[in-house]
Coordinates of C-alpha atoms in Angstrom, one line a residue:
D1190 CA 0.0 0.0 0.0
N1191 CA 3.1 2.2 -0.3
N1192 CA 3.3 2.8 3.4
L1193 CA 6.9 2.7 4.7
L1194 CA 6.8 0.4 7.8
W1195 CA 10.5 0.3 8.7
T1196 CA 13.8 1.6 7.5
F1197 CA 17.4 1.2 8.6
T1198 CA 20.6 2.9 7.6
Y1199 CA 24.1 1.6 8.4
S1200 CA 26.5 3.8 6.4
T1201 CA 29.4 6.1 7.3
N1202 CA 32.7 7.0 5.7
D1203 CA 34.1 3.7 7.1
H1204 CA 31.4 1.2 6.5
R1205 CA 28.3 0.6 4.5
L1206 CA 25.7 -2.0 3.6
H1207 CA 26.0 -3.5 0.1
H1208 CA 24.8 -6.1 -2.3
D1209 CA 22.5 -8.4 -0.3
I1210 CA 20.2 -9.0 2.6
Y1211 CA 18.3 -12.1 3.8
P1212 CA 15.0 -12.0 5.8
M1213 CA 15.3 -14.7 8.5
P1214 CA 12.5 -17.1 9.4
N1215 CA 12.4 -15.5 12.9
G1216 CA 11.7 -12.0 11.6
N1217 CA 15.3 -10.8 11.8
I1218 CA 17.4 -9.8 8.8
L1219 CA 20.9 -10.7 7.8
L1220 CA 22.9 -7.7 6.4
L1221 CA 26.2 -7.6 4.5
A1222 CA 28.5 -4.7 5.3
A1223 CA 31.9 -3.6 4.0
E1224 CA 34.2 -1.9 6.5
V1225 CA 37.4 0.0 5.8
I1226 CA 40.5 -1.2 7.6
P1227 CA 43.3 1.5 7.7
G1228 CA 46.7 0.4 6.3
P1229 CA 48.5 0.0 9.6
E1230 CA 45.7 -2.2 10.9
A1231 CA 45.7 -4.3 7.7
I1232 CA 49.5 -4.7 7.9
Q1233 CA 49.2 -5.9 11.5
S1234 CA 46.7 -8.4 10.3
G1235 CA 49.4 -9.8 8.0
R1236 CA 48.6 -8.0 4.7
N1237 CA 51.7 -7.5 2.6
P1238 CA 52.1 -3.7 2.4
A1239 CA 53.0 -4.0 -1.3
L1240 CA 49.4 -5.3 -1.9
L1241 CA 47.6 -2.4 -0.3
V1242 CA 45.7 0.0 -2.5
D1243 CA 45.1 3.6 -1.2
N1244 CA 46.6 2.4 2.1
E1245 CA 43.4 0.6 3.2
L1246 CA 41.7 -2.8 3.0
Y1247 CA 38.0 -3.7 2.9
N1248 CA 36.8 -6.1 5.5
E1249 CA 33.4 -7.9 5.3
R1250 CA 31.0 -8.3 8.1
I1251 CA 27.6 -10.0 8.5
F1252 CA 25.1 -8.7 11.0
E1253 CA 21.8 -10.2 12.1
I1254 CA 19.5 -7.4 13.2
E1255 CA 16.2 -7.4 15.0
P1256 CA 14.0 -4.5 13.6
V1257 CA 12.8 -2.1 16.3
G1258 CA 10.2 0.6 15.9
T1259 CA 10.2 2.3 12.5
N1260 CA 13.9 3.1 12.0
Q1261 CA 16.0 1.2 14.6
A1262 CA 17.5 -2.2 15.0
N1263 CA 19.3 -4.4 17.6
V1264 CA 22.3 -6.3 16.4
V1265 CA 21.8 -9.8 17.8
W1266 CA 24.6 -11.7 16.0
E1267 CA 27.6 -10.9 13.8
W1268 CA 30.5 -12.4 11.9
N1269 CA 33.7 -10.6 11.0
S1270 CA 36.0 -11.9 8.2
K1271 CA 38.9 -10.2 10.0
D1272 CA 38.6 -12.7 12.8
H1273 CA 39.4 -15.6 10.4
L1274 CA 42.5 -14.6 8.5
I1275 CA 45.8 -16.4 8.0
Q1276 CA 49.0 -15.4 6.3
D1277 CA 52.6 -16.7 5.8
F1278 CA 54.1 -13.4 4.8
D1279 CA 55.3 -11.9 8.2
A1280 CA 55.9 -14.1 11.3
T1281 CA 55.9 -10.9 13.5
K1282 CA 52.3 -10.0 12.6
D1283 CA 48.9 -11.5 13.5
N1284 CA 47.5 -14.6 11.9
F1285 CA 50.8 -16.1 10.9
G1286 CA 50.6 -19.8 10.0
V1287 CA 50.7 -22.4 7.2
V1288 CA 48.0 -21.5 4.7
S1289 CA 47.9 -24.9 3.1
E1290 CA 47.3 -26.6 6.5
N1291 CA 44.4 -24.2 7.5
P1292 CA 41.7 -24.2 4.8
Q1293 CA 39.2 -23.1 7.4
R1294 CA 40.9 -19.7 7.3
I1295 CA 41.2 -16.9 4.7
D1296 CA 44.6 -16.0 3.2
V1297 CA 44.8 -12.2 3.6
N1298 CA 47.3 -12.0 0.8
F1299 CA 45.6 -14.1 -1.9
L1300 CA 44.6 -12.0 -4.9
N1301 CA 43.2 -14.6 -7.3
G1302 CA 45.5 -13.5 -10.1
G1303 CA 44.8 -9.8 -9.6
S1304 CA 47.4 -7.0 -9.1
G1305 CA 46.0 -5.8 -5.8
S1306 CA 42.7 -4.4 -4.6
N1307 CA 41.3 -3.0 -1.4
N1308 CA 38.0 -4.7 -2.3
W1309 CA 39.8 -8.1 -2.3
L1310 CA 36.8 -10.3 -1.2
H1311 CA 33.8 -8.6 -2.8
I1312 CA 31.1 -10.7 -1.1
N1313 CA 28.0 -10.4 -3.3
S1314 CA 25.5 -12.8 -1.7
I1315 CA 24.5 -14.1 1.7
Q1316 CA 21.9 -16.9 1.9
Y1317 CA 20.6 -18.7 5.0
D1318 CA 20.0 -22.4 5.2
E1319 CA 17.5 -23.1 8.0
T1320 CA 17.9 -26.9 7.9
R1321 CA 21.6 -26.6 8.9
D1322 CA 21.5 -23.2 10.6
Q1323 CA 24.3 -22.1 8.2
I1324 CA 25.1 -19.1 6.0
V1325 CA 26.2 -19.5 2.4
I1326 CA 28.5 -16.7 1.2
S1327 CA 29.7 -15.8 -2.3
A1328 CA 33.2 -14.4 -2.2
R1329 CA 33.2 -13.2 -5.8
N1330 CA 36.8 -11.8 -6.1
L1331 CA 38.2 -15.1 -4.7
S1332 CA 35.9 -17.2 -6.9
E1333 CA 34.7 -19.2 -3.9
L1334 CA 31.6 -20.0 -2.1
W1335 CA 31.9 -20.3 1.7
I1336 CA 29.7 -21.8 4.4
I1337 CA 29.8 -20.6 8.0
D1338 CA 28.0 -21.6 11.2
H1339 CA 25.1 -19.4 12.4
S1340 CA 24.5 -21.3 15.6
T1341 CA 27.5 -19.7 17.4
T1342 CA 27.4 -17.0 20.0
N1343 CA 29.0 -13.7 19.1
A1344 CA 32.1 -14.7 21.1
E1345 CA 32.3 -18.1 19.4
S1346 CA 31.7 -16.4 16.0
A1347 CA 34.9 -14.5 16.5
S1348 CA 36.9 -17.6 17.5
S1349 CA 37.7 -21.0 16.0
S1350 CA 35.6 -23.1 18.3
G1351 CA 32.1 -23.5 19.5
G1352 CA 28.7 -23.7 17.8
T1353 CA 26.9 -26.8 16.5
Y1354 CA 29.8 -27.7 14.2
G1355 CA 32.7 -26.9 16.6
K1356 CA 34.6 -24.5 14.4
G1357 CA 33.3 -21.1 15.7
G1358 CA 33.3 -18.6 12.9
D1359 CA 35.9 -20.3 10.7
L1360 CA 34.9 -21.6 7.3
L1361 CA 33.0 -24.9 7.5
Y1362 CA 33.3 -25.5 3.8
R1363 CA 34.6 -23.7 0.7
W1364 CA 34.5 -24.6 -3.0
G1365 CA 35.4 -23.1 -6.3
N1366 CA 39.1 -22.2 -6.1
P1367 CA 41.5 -24.4 -4.2
E1368 CA 44.4 -22.1 -5.1
A1369 CA 43.0 -19.7 -2.5
Y1370 CA 44.2 -22.1 0.3
R1371 CA 47.2 -23.5 -1.6
Q1372 CA 45.6 -26.8 -2.6
G1373 CA 45.6 -26.2 -6.4
T1374 CA 46.6 -23.8 -9.1
S1375 CA 44.6 -21.5 -11.4
N1376 CA 44.0 -24.5 -13.6
D1377 CA 41.9 -26.1 -10.8
R1378 CA 39.4 -23.3 -10.6
T1379 CA 35.8 -24.3 -11.0
L1380 CA 34.1 -20.9 -10.2
F1381 CA 34.7 -17.6 -11.9
G1382 CA 33.2 -14.5 -10.3
Q1383 CA 30.1 -16.4 -9.3
H1384 CA 26.8 -15.1 -7.9
Y1385 CA 23.9 -16.3 -5.7
P1386 CA 25.1 -19.7 -4.5
H1387 CA 22.5 -21.2 -2.2
Y1388 CA 21.1 -24.5 -0.9
I1389 CA 18.0 -25.7 -2.8
D1390 CA 15.0 -25.7 -0.5
P1391 CA 13.5 -29.0 0.9
G1392 CA 10.7 -30.3 -1.2
L1393 CA 12.2 -29.1 -4.5
P1394 CA 14.0 -31.2 -7.1
N1395 CA 17.8 -31.4 -6.2
E1396 CA 17.0 -30.4 -2.5
G1397 CA 20.0 -30.3 -0.3
K1398 CA 22.3 -29.4 -3.2
I1399 CA 23.8 -26.0 -4.0
I1400 CA 23.0 -24.1 -7.1
I1401 CA 25.3 -21.4 -8.5
F1402 CA 25.4 -18.9 -11.3
N1403 CA 29.0 -19.4 -12.5
N1404 CA 29.6 -16.1 -14.4
G1405 CA 32.8 -17.1 -16.2
F1406 CA 34.6 -13.9 -15.3
Q1407 CA 38.3 -14.1 -16.0
R1408 CA 37.8 -17.4 -17.9
T1409 CA 39.1 -17.8 -21.4
P1410 CA 37.0 -18.0 -23.5
S1411 CA 34.3 -16.0 -21.6
F1412 CA 31.1 -17.9 -21.0
S1413 CA 28.7 -18.5 -18.1
Q1414 CA 27.3 -21.6 -16.6
V1415 CA 24.6 -22.7 -14.1
D1416 CA 26.2 -25.3 -11.8
I1417 CA 24.6 -27.7 -9.2
I1418 CA 26.8 -29.5 -6.7
T1419 CA 26.5 -31.8 -3.8
P1420 CA 28.7 -30.8 -0.9
P1421 CA 30.4 -33.8 0.7
E1422 CA 28.6 -34.2 4.1
S1423 CA 29.2 -37.1 6.5
T1424 CA 26.0 -36.0 8.3
S1425 CA 24.0 -32.9 7.6
G1426 CA 26.1 -29.7 8.0
F1427 CA 29.4 -31.6 8.7
Y1428 CA 31.6 -31.4 5.6
D1429 CA 34.1 -34.0 4.7
Y1430 CA 37.7 -32.8 4.1
V1431 CA 40.9 -34.8 3.5
Q1432 CA 43.9 -32.8 4.7
N1433 CA 46.2 -31.4 2.0
T1434 CA 43.6 -31.8 -0.7
A1435 CA 40.9 -29.6 -2.2
Y1436 CA 37.3 -29.6 -1.0
G1437 CA 35.0 -31.7 -3.1
P1438 CA 33.2 -32.4 -5.2
I1439 CA 35.5 -32.8 -8.1
A1440 CA 32.6 -32.5 -10.6
T1441 CA 29.3 -30.9 -10.7
D1442 CA 26.0 -32.8 -10.6
Y1443 CA 24.6 -30.6 -13.4
T1444 CA 25.9 -27.8 -15.6
Y1445 CA 24.1 -25.7 -18.1
S1446 CA 26.0 -23.6 -20.7
D1447 CA 24.9 -22.6 -24.2
M1448 CA 27.5 -24.5 -26.2
S1449 CA 25.3 -24.8 -29.3
T1450 CA 27.0 -22.1 -31.3
D1451 CA 29.2 -19.5 -29.7
P1452 CA 29.6 -20.2 -25.9
S1453 CA 30.0 -16.5 -25.2
E1454 CA 26.4 -15.9 -26.3
F1455 CA 25.5 -16.9 -22.8
Y1456 CA 27.8 -14.7 -20.7
S1457 CA 27.3 -12.3 -17.9
A1458 CA 30.5 -11.0 -16.3
I1459 CA 28.7 -9.6 -13.3
V1460 CA 25.4 -10.0 -11.4
S1461 CA 23.0 -12.8 -12.4
S1462 CA 21.3 -15.8 -10.6
A1463 CA 19.8 -19.3 -11.0
Q1464 CA 16.8 -20.8 -9.2
Q1465 CA 15.5 -24.3 -8.9
L1466 CA 11.7 -24.4 -9.6
P1467 CA 9.1 -26.9 -8.6
G1468 CA 8.6 -29.6 -11.3
G1469 CA 12.3 -29.6 -12.3
N1470 CA 12.7 -26.4 -14.4
L1471 CA 15.3 -23.8 -13.7
L1472 CA 14.9 -20.0 -13.8
V1473 CA 18.1 -18.3 -15.1
C1474 CA 18.9 -14.6 -15.0
E1475 CA 21.6 -13.4 -17.4
G1476 CA 22.0 -10.1 -15.5
N1477 CA 24.3 -8.2 -17.8
S1478 CA 21.7 -8.1 -20.6
G1479 CA 18.5 -8.2 -18.5
F1480 CA 17.6 -11.6 -20.0
I1481 CA 15.6 -14.0 -17.9
F1482 CA 14.7 -17.5 -19.2
E1483 CA 13.3 -20.8 -17.9
L1484 CA 14.9 -24.2 -18.8
D1485 CA 13.1 -27.5 -18.8
S1486 CA 14.7 -30.8 -17.8
N1487 CA 16.2 -31.2 -21.3
D1488 CA 17.8 -27.7 -21.2
N1489 CA 15.2 -26.3 -23.6
I1490 CA 14.2 -22.7 -23.2
V1491 CA 10.5 -22.8 -22.6
W1492 CA 10.0 -19.2 -21.5
E1493 CA 12.0 -16.0 -21.8
Y1494 CA 11.8 -12.3 -20.9
K1495 CA 13.9 -9.3 -21.7
V1496 CA 13.7 -6.6 -19.1
P1497 CA 12.7 -3.4 -21.0
V1498 CA 13.6 -0.8 -18.3
S1499 CA 17.2 0.6 -18.0
N1500 CA 19.1 1.2 -14.7
G1501 CA 18.1 4.9 -14.9
G1502 CA 14.4 4.1 -15.1
N1503 CA 14.1 4.8 -18.8
V1504 CA 11.9 2.5 -20.9
Q1505 CA 13.7 0.9 -23.9
T1506 CA 12.5 0.6 -27.4
Q1507 CA 11.6 -2.8 -28.8
G1508 CA 14.8 -4.3 -30.3
S1509 CA 17.3 -2.2 -28.4
T1510 CA 20.7 -3.8 -28.1
D1511 CA 22.3 -1.4 -25.7
T1512 CA 24.9 -3.3 -23.6
F1513 CA 24.3 -3.1 -19.8
A1514 CA 21.4 -0.7 -20.4
N1515 CA 18.9 -3.0 -18.7
L1516 CA 21.2 -4.8 -16.3
I1517 CA 19.5 -6.5 -13.3
F1518 CA 21.0 -8.1 -10.2
R1519 CA 18.8 -11.2 -9.7
A1520 CA 15.5 -12.7 -10.7
L1521 CA 13.3 -14.9 -8.6
K1522 CA 10.0 -16.6 -9.4
H1523 CA 7.2 -16.8 -6.8
P1524 CA 4.0 -18.8 -6.9
L1525 CA 0.6 -17.1 -7.2
N1526 CA -0.1 -17.9 -3.6
Y1527 CA 3.1 -16.1 -2.4
S1528 CA 2.0 -14.0 0.6
A1529 CA 3.2 -10.7 -0.8
F1530 CA 0.7 -11.1 -3.6
N1531 CA -2.3 -11.2 -1.3
G1532 CA -4.9 -8.6 -2.2
R1533 CA -2.9 -7.6 -5.3
D1534 CA -4.2 -7.4 -8.9
L1535 CA -1.9 -9.6 -10.9
T1536 CA -3.8 -9.1 -14.2
P1537 CA -1.2 -8.5 -17.0
G1538 CA -1.1 -5.0 -18.2
S1539 CA 0.0 -3.4 -21.5
P1540 CA 3.6 -3.8 -22.9
I1541 CA 6.2 -1.7 -21.0
E1542 CA 8.7 -1.2 -23.9
L1543 CA 8.3 1.5 -26.5
N1544 CA 7.1 0.4 -30.0
P1545 CA 6.3 -3.1 -28.7
D1546 CA 6.2 -6.1 -31.1
L1547 CA 2.6 -7.2 -30.7
T1548 CA 2.8 -10.0 -33.3
P1549 CA 2.0 -12.8 -30.9
C1550 CA -0.8 -10.9 -29.2
N1551 CA -3.6 -11.5 -31.9
N1552 CA -3.9 -7.8 -32.8
L1553 CA -5.3 -6.4 -36.0
S1554 CA -3.4 -6.9 -39.2
V1555 CA -0.5 -4.7 -40.1
N1556 CA -2.5 -2.8 -42.7
E1557 CA -5.3 -2.1 -40.2
F1558 CA -2.8 -1.0 -37.6
N1559 CA -1.0 1.3 -40.0
S1560 CA -4.3 2.9 -41.1
I1561 CA -4.6 4.6 -37.7
S1562 CA -3.0 8.0 -37.9
L1563 CA -2.4 8.8 -34.2
E1564 CA -1.7 12.3 -33.1
V1565 CA -1.1 13.4 -29.5
F1566 CA -0.8 17.1 -28.8
P1567 CA 0.6 19.4 -27.5
N1568 CA 3.8 17.5 -27.0
P1569 CA 5.7 18.7 -25.0
T1570 CA 2.9 19.8 -22.8
R1571 CA 2.3 21.7 -19.6
N1572 CA -1.2 20.7 -18.4
S1573 CA -3.1 18.3 -20.7
I1574 CA -2.9 16.3 -23.9
T1575 CA -5.4 15.6 -26.6
I1576 CA -5.6 12.3 -28.6
K1577 CA -6.6 12.6 -32.3
G1578 CA -6.9 10.0 -35.0
V1579 CA -8.9 7.2 -33.2
D1580 CA -12.7 7.1 -33.1
N1581 CA -13.1 5.1 -29.9
I1582 CA -10.8 4.7 -27.0
D1583 CA -11.3 1.7 -24.8
S1584 CA -8.7 2.8 -22.3
T1585 CA -5.5 4.8 -21.9
E1586 CA -2.8 4.2 -19.3
L1587 CA 0.0 6.7 -18.4
Y1588 CA 3.3 5.4 -17.1
N1589 CA 6.2 7.4 -15.7
A1590 CA 9.9 6.7 -16.6
L1591 CA 10.1 4.1 -13.8
G1592 CA 7.4 2.1 -15.5
Q1593 CA 4.8 3.0 -12.8
K1594 CA 1.2 3.5 -13.9
V1595 CA 0.2 7.0 -12.7
A1596 CA -3.1 7.6 -14.5
T1597 CA -5.9 5.8 -16.4
S1598 CA -8.7 7.1 -18.6
N1599 CA -11.0 6.4 -21.6
K1600 CA -11.2 10.1 -22.6
K1601 CA -9.4 11.8 -25.5
V1602 CA -8.3 14.6 -23.3
I1603 CA -6.0 13.6 -20.4
D1604 CA -5.0 16.0 -17.5
L1605 CA -1.3 15.9 -16.6
S1606 CA -1.4 18.9 -14.3
A1607 CA -0.8 16.9 -11.2
Q1608 CA 2.1 15.0 -12.6
P1609 CA 5.7 16.1 -12.2
N1610 CA 7.8 17.2 -15.1
G1611 CA 9.5 14.4 -17.1
F1612 CA 9.0 11.6 -19.7
Y1613 CA 5.8 9.6 -19.8
F1614 CA 4.5 6.7 -21.9
L1615 CA 0.9 6.7 -23.1
I1616 CA -0.6 3.3 -23.8
I1617 CA -3.9 3.6 -25.8
Q1618 CA -6.1 0.6 -26.5
T1619 CA -8.7 0.8 -29.2
G1620 CA -10.4 -2.4 -30.1
N1621 CA -7.7 -5.1 -30.6
T1622 CA -5.0 -2.5 -31.2
I1623 CA -2.6 -1.1 -28.7
L1624 CA -0.7 2.1 -29.5
T1625 CA 2.2 3.6 -27.6
H1626 CA 3.2 7.2 -27.5
R1627 CA 6.0 9.1 -25.6
I1628 CA 5.0 12.3 -23.8
V1629 CA 7.2 15.0 -22.4
K1630 CA 5.8 17.3 -19.6
N1631 CA 7.7 20.5 -18.8

């Protein structure tokens, strides 16, 4: 109903929320925050000074907050990556140890082939698994997924012991790049700048497995995949590991990539997601190009959608090929009985894009459509517009640049005096024909 119920800001010059949140089953919310560590503190943590950029390092923290009132929150649990580092660069500094013998900790000097970055981890996803009481993390710049224990106290989370799984806040499991803990080389990487790794929910096909959008960033040639893996568990939440080897599995249970022609046709260097659907299909979001599609069990595309709205809120013209213009972060499918839809009108509306291709919509013939000489004036306008060239108007809908419907009518004169200045899109339905016109109010 457009009523703001609660808001929370955690942002200063030294830290800020970014990328992802996760609403918990108990009503709390997991938040992901980046924190600036000054150079001297980073060096004390074992960072090689030659690898510092701008004399600072970004640290990643996860907070579980309990919403309070309309704009406050209590922090009830937290995890700090800085508590779980290791390094073999300087024996006089903190966290010194043998990296290859401690895969449960994060090598503060591993750059994954890069030349140095303060944003060395770049966590882009946090997902909670209620069955195991664990958090799945996507460390994009290391090309790894991590799993940590959520059952710990705050003190245990900052240590290497305690919690259901006995390792405190250390990594319980990691997969994607064994070079990050000295158990492989760059040739052993299986993930490349991945997004949205998460456990598949109980009751769905492949339940208990992890699904990942594997972007293919820094891979040659460049192409993306959807991967599904089964983490090696002796019992639920306890992950098998053989010392001085890489975490399994060696191979994926399932991989989708478009290898029919040019593999790079399916490629999104950043953002993107994949979701297991009931019945066995997968929903895939190729985020760079705003392309969402559904795969059946034979990897056939059975549904697809191209997002027609740009990052700036501008509606694109049918057939536009602007790279990154309609980039989206993630796409999820919800059933019709999803609670957020209660009381909402889900009737499909008119096409959003400009000059839409209406061929599959059973409209009038091209000749009949072209016989309509539409005129909307004045344009630009200050107060109202008049529609000329159609005898009968069944309905008109006015959309702002964000794609929000702001007015409806069945009249030939439409009042815009209450609308702010900007671009608008007028959708006119007359019989079986839908006409689109762009309006400027100034």
